[in-house]
Each structure stands twice: as structure tokens, then as C-alpha cells.
Amino acid sequence: AEKDPFVFDPRELARQLTLREQKLFQSIDSSELLGTGWTKQNKIIVSPNLSNLISHINALAAWVMNSIVTTYQLKTRVKR
């Protein structure tokens, strides 16, 4: 079941996301950034760590957007 990101303490959520993203970022080898390998069909092989970071960021963005769009009360949606 998906959790609503807006029920968490904003500072703690930011802290946890920062820790997770720091690990993902630090795992990227400089060779993964060469030749735009992350845009190729074999991106998981050529740039596995960069691909993981991109997937994480895309999933996070989708999670937040979904939480906003599926909010039924207009006042609550506007606050988000």
C-alpha cells in the first residue's frame, strides 16, 4: 500500500530521502557519466547506479504527484 508523503514530518521525510539519495549518488562511478550511457538500451549494464538514481527520482516524483492528484478535497489539494 502506498503511503501519503504528506502524513510524515516534513523534516524527517527530507532527512530520510537525503540519506537514501546520498547513497545512490555516491554509488555512481564516474565512468557511468561518460557517453550518455544512461540513455541507451543497455543503460542497466552501462550505467547501473546512475539508472538506479534516475529510477528513484522518477518514482519519488510520481509518488508525490499521485498523492496530490488523488486528493479529493480541493482545499487539501491546494495546500499540497
PDB file of N, CA, C and O in Angstrom, residues 5 8-22 60 63:
ATOM      1  N   PRO A   5       2.825  10.932   1.248  1.00  0.00           N
ATOM      2  CA  PRO A   5       4.034  11.614   1.718  1.00  0.00           C
ATOM      3  C   PRO A   5       3.742  12.786   2.646  1.00  0.00           C
ATOM      4  O   PRO A   5       4.599  13.217   3.395  1.00  0.00           O
ATOM      5  N   PHE A   8       3.879  12.433   6.817  1.00  0.00           N
ATOM      6  CA  PHE A   8       5.149  12.366   7.528  1.00  0.00           C
ATOM      7  C   PHE A   8       5.607  13.755   7.954  1.00  0.00           C
ATOM      8  O   PHE A   8       5.273  14.753   7.315  1.00  0.00           O
ATOM      9  N   ASP A   9       6.401  13.795   9.003  1.00  0.00           N
ATOM     10  CA  ASP A   9       7.028  15.046   9.400  1.00  0.00           C
ATOM     11  C   ASP A   9       7.926  15.488   8.240  1.00  0.00           C
ATOM     12  O   ASP A   9       8.784  14.711   7.789  1.00  0.00           O
ATOM     13  N   PRO A  10       7.749  16.697   7.723  1.00  0.00           N
ATOM     14  CA  PRO A  10       8.499  17.130   6.537  1.00  0.00           C
ATOM     15  C   PRO A  10      10.020  17.067   6.715  1.00  0.00           C
ATOM     16  O   PRO A  10      10.735  16.679   5.798  1.00  0.00           O
ATOM     17  N   ARG A  11      10.503  17.426   7.886  1.00  0.00           N
ATOM     18  CA  ARG A  11      11.954  17.396   8.109  1.00  0.00           C
ATOM     19  C   ARG A  11      12.490  15.972   8.116  1.00  0.00           C
ATOM     20  O   ARG A  11      13.552  15.702   7.569  1.00  0.00           O
ATOM     21  N   GLU A  12      11.753  15.081   8.750  1.00  0.00           N
ATOM     22  CA  GLU A  12      12.201  13.688   8.802  1.00  0.00           C
ATOM     23  C   GLU A  12      12.124  13.048   7.421  1.00  0.00           C
ATOM     24  O   GLU A  12      13.011  12.291   7.027  1.00  0.00           O
ATOM     25  N   LEU A  13      11.076  13.353   6.686  1.00  0.00           N
ATOM     26  CA  LEU A  13      10.961  12.842   5.315  1.00  0.00           C
ATOM     27  C   LEU A  13      12.130  13.338   4.469  1.00  0.00           C
ATOM     28  O   LEU A  13      12.769  12.559   3.757  1.00  0.00           O
ATOM     29  N   ALA A  14      12.431  14.632   4.572  1.00  0.00           N
ATOM     30  CA  ALA A  14      13.550  15.206   3.815  1.00  0.00           C
ATOM     31  C   ALA A  14      14.868  14.557   4.234  1.00  0.00           C
ATOM     32  O   ALA A  14      15.713  14.259   3.382  1.00  0.00           O
ATOM     33  N   ARG A  15      15.033  14.321   5.514  1.00  0.00           N
ATOM     34  CA  ARG A  15      16.270  13.704   6.010  1.00  0.00           C
ATOM     35  C   ARG A  15      16.435  12.291   5.466  1.00  0.00           C
ATOM     36  O   ARG A  15      17.492  11.913   4.973  1.00  0.00           O
ATOM     37  N   GLN A  16      15.361  11.515   5.525  1.00  0.00           N
ATOM     38  CA  GLN A  16      15.418  10.137   5.043  1.00  0.00           C
ATOM     39  C   GLN A  16      15.659  10.073   3.535  1.00  0.00           C
ATOM     40  O   GLN A  16      16.428   9.237   3.053  1.00  0.00           O
ATOM     41  N   LEU A  17      14.983  10.949   2.799  1.00  0.00           N
ATOM     42  CA  LEU A  17      15.186  10.975   1.346  1.00  0.00           C
ATOM     43  C   LEU A  17      16.619  11.393   1.016  1.00  0.00           C
ATOM     44  O   LEU A  17      17.237  10.837   0.107  1.00  0.00           O
ATOM     45  N   THR A  18      17.149  12.351   1.756  1.00  0.00           N
ATOM     46  CA  THR A  18      18.518  12.809   1.527  1.00  0.00           C
ATOM     47  C   THR A  18      19.517  11.688   1.782  1.00  0.00           C
ATOM     48  O   THR A  18      20.456  11.483   0.996  1.00  0.00           O
ATOM     49  N   LEU A  19      19.316  10.946   2.859  1.00  0.00           N
ATOM     50  CA  LEU A  19      20.211   9.824   3.164  1.00  0.00           C
ATOM     51  C   LEU A  19      20.167   8.771   2.061  1.00  0.00           C
ATOM     52  O   LEU A  19      21.202   8.259   1.627  1.00  0.00           O
ATOM     53  N   ARG A  20      18.967   8.444   1.607  1.00  0.00           N
ATOM     54  CA  ARG A  20      18.804   7.444   0.541  1.00  0.00           C
ATOM     55  C   ARG A  20      19.456   7.922  -0.751  1.00  0.00           C
ATOM     56  O   ARG A  20      20.180   7.184  -1.411  1.00  0.00           O
ATOM     57  N   GLU A  21      19.201   9.179  -1.111  1.00  0.00           N
ATOM     58  CA  GLU A  21      19.724   9.711  -2.359  1.00  0.00           C
ATOM     59  C   GLU A  21      21.238   9.898  -2.297  1.00  0.00           C
ATOM     60  O   GLU A  21      21.931   9.742  -3.305  1.00  0.00           O
ATOM     61  N   GLN A  22      21.771  10.186  -1.124  1.00  0.00           N
ATOM     62  CA  GLN A  22      23.214  10.295  -0.974  1.00  0.00           C
ATOM     63  C   GLN A  22      23.886   8.948  -1.269  1.00  0.00           C
ATOM     64  O   GLN A  22      24.889   8.893  -1.978  1.00  0.00           O
ATOM     65  N   LEU A  60       9.865   8.783  -6.964  1.00  0.00           N
ATOM     66  CA  LEU A  60       9.538   9.771  -5.933  1.00  0.00           C
ATOM     67  C   LEU A  60       8.626  10.858  -6.495  1.00  0.00           C
ATOM     68  O   LEU A  60       7.623  11.234  -5.874  1.00  0.00           O
ATOM     69  N   TRP A  63       5.202   9.460  -6.949  1.00  0.00           N
ATOM     70  CA  TRP A  63       4.567   9.280  -5.640  1.00  0.00           C
ATOM     71  C   TRP A  63       3.952  10.591  -5.151  1.00  0.00           C
ATOM     72  O   TRP A  63       2.797  10.633  -4.724  1.00  0.00           O
TER      73      TRP A  63
END
